[in-house]
Tab-separated table of C-alpha atoms in Angstrom:
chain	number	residue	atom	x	y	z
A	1404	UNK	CA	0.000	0.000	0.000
A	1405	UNK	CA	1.700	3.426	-1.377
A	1406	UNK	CA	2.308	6.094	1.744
A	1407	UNK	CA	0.324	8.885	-0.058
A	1408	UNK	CA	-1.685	10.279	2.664
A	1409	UNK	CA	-4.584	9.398	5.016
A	1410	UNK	CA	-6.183	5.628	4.917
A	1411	UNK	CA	-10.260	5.798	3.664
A	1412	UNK	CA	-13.084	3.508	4.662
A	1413	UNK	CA	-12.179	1.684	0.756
A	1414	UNK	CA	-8.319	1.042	1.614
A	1415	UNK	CA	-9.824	-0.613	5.358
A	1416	UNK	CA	-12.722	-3.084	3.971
A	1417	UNK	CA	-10.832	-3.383	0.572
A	1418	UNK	CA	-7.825	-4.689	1.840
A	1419	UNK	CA	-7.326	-4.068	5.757
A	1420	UNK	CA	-9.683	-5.924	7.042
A	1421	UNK	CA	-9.396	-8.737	4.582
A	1422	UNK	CA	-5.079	-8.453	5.565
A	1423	UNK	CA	-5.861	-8.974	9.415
A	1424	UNK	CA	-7.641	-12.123	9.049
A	1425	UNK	CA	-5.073	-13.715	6.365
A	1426	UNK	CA	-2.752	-13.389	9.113
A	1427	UNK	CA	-4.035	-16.632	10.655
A	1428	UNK	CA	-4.529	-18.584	7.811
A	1429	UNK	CA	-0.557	-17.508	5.674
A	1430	UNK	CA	2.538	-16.112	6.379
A	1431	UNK	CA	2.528	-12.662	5.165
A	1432	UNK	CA	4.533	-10.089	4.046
A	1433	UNK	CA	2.941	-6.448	4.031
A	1434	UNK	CA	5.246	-3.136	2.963
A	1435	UNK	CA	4.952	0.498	3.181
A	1436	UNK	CA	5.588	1.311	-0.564
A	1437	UNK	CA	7.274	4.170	-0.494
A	1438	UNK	CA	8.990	3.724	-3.720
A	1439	UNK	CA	5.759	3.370	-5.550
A	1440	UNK	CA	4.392	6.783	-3.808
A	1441	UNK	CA	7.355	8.374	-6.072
A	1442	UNK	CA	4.982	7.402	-9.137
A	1443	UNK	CA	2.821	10.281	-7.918
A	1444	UNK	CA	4.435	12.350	-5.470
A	1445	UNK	CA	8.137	12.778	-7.243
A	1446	UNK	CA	7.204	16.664	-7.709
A	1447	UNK	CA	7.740	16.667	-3.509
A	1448	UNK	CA	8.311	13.238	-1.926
A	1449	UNK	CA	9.051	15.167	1.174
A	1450	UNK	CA	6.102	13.760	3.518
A	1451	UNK	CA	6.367	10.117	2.177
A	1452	UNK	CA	8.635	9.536	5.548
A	1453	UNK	CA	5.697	11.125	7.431
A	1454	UNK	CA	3.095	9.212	5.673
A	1455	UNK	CA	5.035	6.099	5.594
A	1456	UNK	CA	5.012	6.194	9.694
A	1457	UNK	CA	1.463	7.275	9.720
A	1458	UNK	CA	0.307	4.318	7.413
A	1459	UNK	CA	2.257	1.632	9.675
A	1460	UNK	CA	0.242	3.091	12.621
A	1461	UNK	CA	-2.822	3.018	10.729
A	1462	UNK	CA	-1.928	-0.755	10.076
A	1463	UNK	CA	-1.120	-1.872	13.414
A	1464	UNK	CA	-4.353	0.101	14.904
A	1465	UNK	CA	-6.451	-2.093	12.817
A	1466	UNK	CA	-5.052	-5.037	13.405
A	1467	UNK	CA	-1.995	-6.293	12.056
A	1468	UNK	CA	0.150	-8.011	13.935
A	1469	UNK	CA	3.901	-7.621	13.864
A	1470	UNK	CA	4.010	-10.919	15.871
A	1471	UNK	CA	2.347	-12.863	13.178
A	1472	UNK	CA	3.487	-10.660	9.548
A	1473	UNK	CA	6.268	-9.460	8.575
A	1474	UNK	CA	5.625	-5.611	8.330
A	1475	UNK	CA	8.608	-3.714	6.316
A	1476	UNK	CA	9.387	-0.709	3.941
A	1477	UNK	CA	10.000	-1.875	0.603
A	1478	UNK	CA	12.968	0.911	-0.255
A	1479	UNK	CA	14.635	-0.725	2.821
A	1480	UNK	CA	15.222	-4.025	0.492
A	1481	UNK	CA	17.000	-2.928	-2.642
A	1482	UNK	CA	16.169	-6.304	-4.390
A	1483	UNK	CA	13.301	-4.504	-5.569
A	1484	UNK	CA	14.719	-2.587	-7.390
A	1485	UNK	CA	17.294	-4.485	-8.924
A	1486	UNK	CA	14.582	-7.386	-9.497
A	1487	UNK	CA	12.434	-4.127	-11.170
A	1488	UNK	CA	15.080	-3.334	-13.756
A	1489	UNK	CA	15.435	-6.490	-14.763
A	1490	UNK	CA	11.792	-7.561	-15.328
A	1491	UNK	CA	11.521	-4.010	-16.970
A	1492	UNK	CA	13.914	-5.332	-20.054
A	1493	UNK	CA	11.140	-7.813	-20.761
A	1494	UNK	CA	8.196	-6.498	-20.544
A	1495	UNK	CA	6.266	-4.920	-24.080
A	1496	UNK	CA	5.592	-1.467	-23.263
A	1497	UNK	CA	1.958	-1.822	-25.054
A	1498	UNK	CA	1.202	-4.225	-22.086
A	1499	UNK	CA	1.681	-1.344	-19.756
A	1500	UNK	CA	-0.573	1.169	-22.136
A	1501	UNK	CA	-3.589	-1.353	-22.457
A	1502	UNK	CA	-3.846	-1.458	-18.066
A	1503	UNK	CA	-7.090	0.018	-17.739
A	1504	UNK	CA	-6.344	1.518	-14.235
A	1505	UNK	CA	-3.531	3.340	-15.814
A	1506	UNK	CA	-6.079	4.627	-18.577
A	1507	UNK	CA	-8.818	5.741	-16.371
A	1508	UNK	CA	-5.540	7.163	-13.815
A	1509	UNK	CA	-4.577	9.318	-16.519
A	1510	UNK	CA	-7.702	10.875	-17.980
A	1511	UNK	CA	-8.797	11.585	-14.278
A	1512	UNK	CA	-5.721	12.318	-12.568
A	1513	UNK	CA	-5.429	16.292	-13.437
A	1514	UNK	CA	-3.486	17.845	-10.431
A	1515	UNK	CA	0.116	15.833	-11.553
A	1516	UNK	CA	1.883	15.163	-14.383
A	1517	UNK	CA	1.600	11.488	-14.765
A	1518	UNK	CA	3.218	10.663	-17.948
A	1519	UNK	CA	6.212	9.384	-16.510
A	1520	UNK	CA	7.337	5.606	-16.974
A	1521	UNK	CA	7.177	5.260	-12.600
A	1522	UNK	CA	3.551	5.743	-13.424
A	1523	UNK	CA	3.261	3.773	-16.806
A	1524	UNK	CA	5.590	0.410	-15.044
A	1525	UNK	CA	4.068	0.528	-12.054
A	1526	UNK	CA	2.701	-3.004	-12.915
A	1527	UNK	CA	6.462	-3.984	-13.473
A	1528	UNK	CA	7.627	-2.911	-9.903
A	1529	UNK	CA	4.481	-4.807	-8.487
A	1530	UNK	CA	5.606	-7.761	-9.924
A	1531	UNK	CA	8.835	-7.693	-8.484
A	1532	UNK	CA	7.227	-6.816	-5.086
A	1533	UNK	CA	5.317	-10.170	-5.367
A	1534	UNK	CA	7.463	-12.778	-6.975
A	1535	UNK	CA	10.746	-11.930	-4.753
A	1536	UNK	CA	8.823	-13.262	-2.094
A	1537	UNK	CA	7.791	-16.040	-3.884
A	1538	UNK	CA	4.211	-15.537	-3.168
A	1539	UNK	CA	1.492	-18.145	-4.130
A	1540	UNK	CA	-1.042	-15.225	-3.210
A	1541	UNK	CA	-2.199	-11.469	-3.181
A	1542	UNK	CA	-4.847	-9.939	-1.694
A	1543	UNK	CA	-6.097	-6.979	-3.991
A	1544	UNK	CA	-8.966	-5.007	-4.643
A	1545	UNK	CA	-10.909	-5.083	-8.024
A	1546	UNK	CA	-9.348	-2.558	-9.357
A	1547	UNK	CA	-5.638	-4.027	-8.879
A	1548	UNK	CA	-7.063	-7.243	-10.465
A	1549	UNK	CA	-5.503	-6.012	-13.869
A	1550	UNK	CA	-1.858	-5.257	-12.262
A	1551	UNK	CA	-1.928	-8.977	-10.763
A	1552	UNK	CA	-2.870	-10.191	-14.439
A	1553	UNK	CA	0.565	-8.010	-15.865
A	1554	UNK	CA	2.678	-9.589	-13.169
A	1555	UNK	CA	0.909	-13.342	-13.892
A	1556	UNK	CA	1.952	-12.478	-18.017
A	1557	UNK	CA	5.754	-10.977	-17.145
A	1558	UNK	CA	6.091	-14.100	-15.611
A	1559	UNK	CA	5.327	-16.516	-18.222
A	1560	UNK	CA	7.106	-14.125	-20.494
A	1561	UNK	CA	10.657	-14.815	-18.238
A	1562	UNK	CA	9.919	-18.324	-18.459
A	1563	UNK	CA	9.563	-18.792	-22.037
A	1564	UNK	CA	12.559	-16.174	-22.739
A	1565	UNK	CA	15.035	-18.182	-20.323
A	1566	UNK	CA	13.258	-21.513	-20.200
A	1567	UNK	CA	13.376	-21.871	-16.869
A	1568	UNK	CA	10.952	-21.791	-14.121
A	1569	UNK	CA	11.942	-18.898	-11.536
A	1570	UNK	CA	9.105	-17.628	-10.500
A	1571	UNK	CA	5.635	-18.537	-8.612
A	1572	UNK	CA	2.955	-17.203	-10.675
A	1573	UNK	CA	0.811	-15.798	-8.224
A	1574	UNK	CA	-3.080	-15.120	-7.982
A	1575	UNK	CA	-5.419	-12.793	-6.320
A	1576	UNK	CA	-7.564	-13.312	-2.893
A	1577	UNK	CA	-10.176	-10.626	-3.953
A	1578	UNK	CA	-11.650	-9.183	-0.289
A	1579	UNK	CA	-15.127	-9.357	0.330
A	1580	UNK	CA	-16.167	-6.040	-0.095
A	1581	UNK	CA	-13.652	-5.458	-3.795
A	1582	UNK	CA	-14.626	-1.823	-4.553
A	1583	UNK	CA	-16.651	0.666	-1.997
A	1584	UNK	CA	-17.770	3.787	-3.722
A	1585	UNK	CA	-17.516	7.125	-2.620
A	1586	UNK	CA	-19.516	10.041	-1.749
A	1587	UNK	CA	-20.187	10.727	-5.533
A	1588	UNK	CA	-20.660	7.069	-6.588
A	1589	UNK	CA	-17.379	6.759	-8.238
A	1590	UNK	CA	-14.598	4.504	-6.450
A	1591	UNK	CA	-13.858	5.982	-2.801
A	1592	UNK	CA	-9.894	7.478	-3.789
A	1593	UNK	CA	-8.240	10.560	-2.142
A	1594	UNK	CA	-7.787	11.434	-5.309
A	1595	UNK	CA	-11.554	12.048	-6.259
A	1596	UNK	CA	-11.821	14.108	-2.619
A	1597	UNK	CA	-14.934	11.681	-2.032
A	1598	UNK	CA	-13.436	9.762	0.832
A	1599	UNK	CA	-15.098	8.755	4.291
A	1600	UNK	CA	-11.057	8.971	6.276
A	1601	UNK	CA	-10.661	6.591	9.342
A	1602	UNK	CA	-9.115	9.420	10.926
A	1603	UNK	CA	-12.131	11.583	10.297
A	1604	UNK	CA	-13.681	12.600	13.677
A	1605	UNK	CA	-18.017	11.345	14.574
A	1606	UNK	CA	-18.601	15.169	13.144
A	1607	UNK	CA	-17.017	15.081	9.646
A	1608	UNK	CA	-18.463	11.407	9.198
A	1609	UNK	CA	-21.410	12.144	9.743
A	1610	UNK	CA	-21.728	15.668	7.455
A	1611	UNK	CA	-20.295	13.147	4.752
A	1612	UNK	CA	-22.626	10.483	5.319
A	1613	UNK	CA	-25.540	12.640	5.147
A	1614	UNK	CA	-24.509	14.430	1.911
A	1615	UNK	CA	-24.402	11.363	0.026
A	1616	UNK	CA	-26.726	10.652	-3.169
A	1617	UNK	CA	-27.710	7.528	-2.651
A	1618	UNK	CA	-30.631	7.599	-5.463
A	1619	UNK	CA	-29.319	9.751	-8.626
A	1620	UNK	CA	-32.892	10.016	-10.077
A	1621	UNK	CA	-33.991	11.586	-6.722
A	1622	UNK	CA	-32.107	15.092	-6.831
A	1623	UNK	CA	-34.181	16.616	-4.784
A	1624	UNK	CA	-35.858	15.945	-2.052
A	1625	UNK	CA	-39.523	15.874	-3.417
A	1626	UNK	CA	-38.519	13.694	-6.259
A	1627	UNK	CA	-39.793	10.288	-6.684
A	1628	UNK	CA	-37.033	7.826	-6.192
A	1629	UNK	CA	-36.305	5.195	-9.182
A	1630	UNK	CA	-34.049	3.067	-7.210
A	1631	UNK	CA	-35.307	-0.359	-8.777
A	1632	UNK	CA	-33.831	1.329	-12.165
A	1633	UNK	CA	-30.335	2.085	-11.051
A	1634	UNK	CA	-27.194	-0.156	-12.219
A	1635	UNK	CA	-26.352	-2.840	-9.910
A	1636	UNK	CA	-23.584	-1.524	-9.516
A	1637	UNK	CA	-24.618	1.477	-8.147
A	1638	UNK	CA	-27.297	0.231	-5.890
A	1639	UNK	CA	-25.522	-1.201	-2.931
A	1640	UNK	CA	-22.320	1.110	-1.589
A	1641	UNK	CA	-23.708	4.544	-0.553
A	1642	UNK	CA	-26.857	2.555	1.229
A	1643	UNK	CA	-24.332	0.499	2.682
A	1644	UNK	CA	-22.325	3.303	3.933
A	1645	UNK	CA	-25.639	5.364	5.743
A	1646	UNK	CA	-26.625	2.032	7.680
A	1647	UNK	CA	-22.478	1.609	8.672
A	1648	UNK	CA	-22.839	5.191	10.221
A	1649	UNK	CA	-25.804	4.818	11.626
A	1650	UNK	CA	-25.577	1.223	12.847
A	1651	UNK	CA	-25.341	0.303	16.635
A	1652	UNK	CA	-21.978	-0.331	17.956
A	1653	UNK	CA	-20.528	0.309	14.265
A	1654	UNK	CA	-21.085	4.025	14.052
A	1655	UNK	CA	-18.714	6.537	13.151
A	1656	UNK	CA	-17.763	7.434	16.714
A	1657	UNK	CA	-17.034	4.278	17.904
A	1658	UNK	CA	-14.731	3.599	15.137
A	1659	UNK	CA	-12.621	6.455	15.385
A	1660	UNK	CA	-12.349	6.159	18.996
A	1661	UNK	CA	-11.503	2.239	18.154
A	1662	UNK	CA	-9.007	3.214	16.133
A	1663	UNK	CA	-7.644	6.411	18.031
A	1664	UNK	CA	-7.195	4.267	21.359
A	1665	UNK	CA	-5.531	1.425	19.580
A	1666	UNK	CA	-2.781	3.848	17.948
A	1667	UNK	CA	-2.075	5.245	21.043
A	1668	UNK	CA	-1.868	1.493	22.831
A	1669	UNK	CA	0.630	0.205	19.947
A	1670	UNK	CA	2.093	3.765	20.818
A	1671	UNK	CA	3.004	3.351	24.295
A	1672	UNK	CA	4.085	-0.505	24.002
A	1673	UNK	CA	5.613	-0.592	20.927
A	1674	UNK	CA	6.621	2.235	19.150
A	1675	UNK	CA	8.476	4.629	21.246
A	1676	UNK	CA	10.568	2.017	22.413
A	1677	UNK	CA	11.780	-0.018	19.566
A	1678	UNK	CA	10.525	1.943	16.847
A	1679	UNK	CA	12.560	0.766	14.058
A	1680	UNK	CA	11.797	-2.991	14.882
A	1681	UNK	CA	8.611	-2.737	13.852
A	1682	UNK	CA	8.253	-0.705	10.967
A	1683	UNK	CA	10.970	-1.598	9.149
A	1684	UNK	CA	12.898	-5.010	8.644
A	1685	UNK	CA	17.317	-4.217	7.736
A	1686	UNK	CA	19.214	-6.460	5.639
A	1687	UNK	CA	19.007	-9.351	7.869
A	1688	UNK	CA	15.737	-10.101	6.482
A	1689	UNK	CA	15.835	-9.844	3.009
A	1690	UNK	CA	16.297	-13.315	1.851
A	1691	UNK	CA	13.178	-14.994	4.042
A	1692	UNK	CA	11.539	-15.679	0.684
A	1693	UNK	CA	9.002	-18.068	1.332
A	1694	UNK	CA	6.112	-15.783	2.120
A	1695	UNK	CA	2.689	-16.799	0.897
A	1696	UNK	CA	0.854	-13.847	0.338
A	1697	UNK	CA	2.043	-10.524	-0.285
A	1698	UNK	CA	0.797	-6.729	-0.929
A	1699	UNK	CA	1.864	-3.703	-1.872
């Protein structure tokens, strides 16, 4: 997961939740990718340090335990980049073009320049994140689905060029809940500013909640509603979201405080003593290959 600001309500049921419960069933390998932040923040990568600390926190307050994964910054192992390079030789560059996040990325993405080859290969680095660790499986979102699917082909492509089997071609462990929308229907992304933040106090969840259009026929509030008509794609999320809020025990207050108290317990036990052990693994580590599932 890249270091590129707060964590949303999508990155925690889209892949947190579904990390803390692999944790009993695989061993795991989970990294702050800081290197793939540079893909979008290379203008000023100043706060990726900050936001690399504040995403480990965010990690460990929902549940993943440094006991039971290994939890590590991937610029801290520089086989990933030398592993990147060399998969980079390979790979057809209209592989990278056709990646339909990249597509949708660029036409959307206005703010940054993003026609830079970090942003076009990120699929490459990816796939040297994953098969370096010899992974058997990642858990991804929907919208990472295509990425995996790259790294599965660059594979078979090394394999056919050397004739030699390196490499684990690995598959996805889709979470539950693959996509959540946002406020405005479209996927929840920092980038769209239609995010529901974990960090976001009872107040500002509940103004966001409450602003959501959960019926796009219905604009205003004497409107009939046409909800029977709407995509099926579109009918689930938002409604979703309003009986989250509102739901006993599961309401926005209670999961910031959640999460606000368990930062500050991994805080006091963990962090301001040994710090470094837990949010980063040295050299000594790199060549523990035999993970089964990894993300970035």
């Amino acid at each position: 997961m890249q270091p590129s600001g707060k964590l949303h309500l999508g990155n925690y049921f889209g892949a947190l939740k579904n990390w803390v419960s692999l944790q009993d069933e695989f061993e795991c390998y989970f990294f702050v990718a800081d290197w793939h932040a540079l893909s979008s923040l290379y203008e000023d990568p100043s706060r990726i340090k900050e936001y690399s600390f504040d995403l480990a926190v965010d990690w460990l307050s929902a549940g993943l335990d440094p006991d039971k994964s290994t939890i590590f910054i991937q610029s801290e192992i520089p086989e990933h980049a030398e592993l990147h390079m060399i998969l980079s030789m390979i790979v057809p560059v209209p592989w990278l073009e056709r990646n339909p996040t990249y597509k949708e990325k660029r036409d959307e993405i206005k703010n940054v320049d993003i026609n830079s080859y970090g942003f076009l290969g990120y699929p490459v680095l990816q796939t040297a994140d994953i098969v370096l660790y010899k992974a058997d499986y990642v858990p991804v979102g929907i919208d990472q689905a295509p990425h995996l699917e790259i790294s599965r082909e660059i594979v078979r492509r090394f394999h056919k060029l050397y004739k030699k089997k390196v490499f684990i071609e690995p598959e996805a462990k889709i979470s539950d809940i693959p996509k959540l929308s946002g406020l405005d229907g479209r996927k929840m992304s920092k980038t769209y500013n239609n995010a529901i933040f974990l960090s976001d106090s009872e107040k500002e969840i509940g103004k966001k909640v409450k602003s959501m259009l959960t019926d796009p026929a219905r604009a205003r509030r004497d409107d009939p509603g046409k909800v029977l008509n709407r995509p099926a794609t579109q009918q689930n999320m938002p409604v979703r979201l309003s009986c989250w809020y509102s739901e006993s025990g599961r309401n926005g207050k209670h999961f910031s405080t959640t999460l606000a108290q368990r930062s500050k317990e991994f805080w006091e036990t963990h962090v301001v003593t040994n710090r470094q052990a837990h949010l980063g693994v040295g050299h000594g580590n790199q060549h523990r290959l035999g993970s089964s599932v990894s993300s970035s």
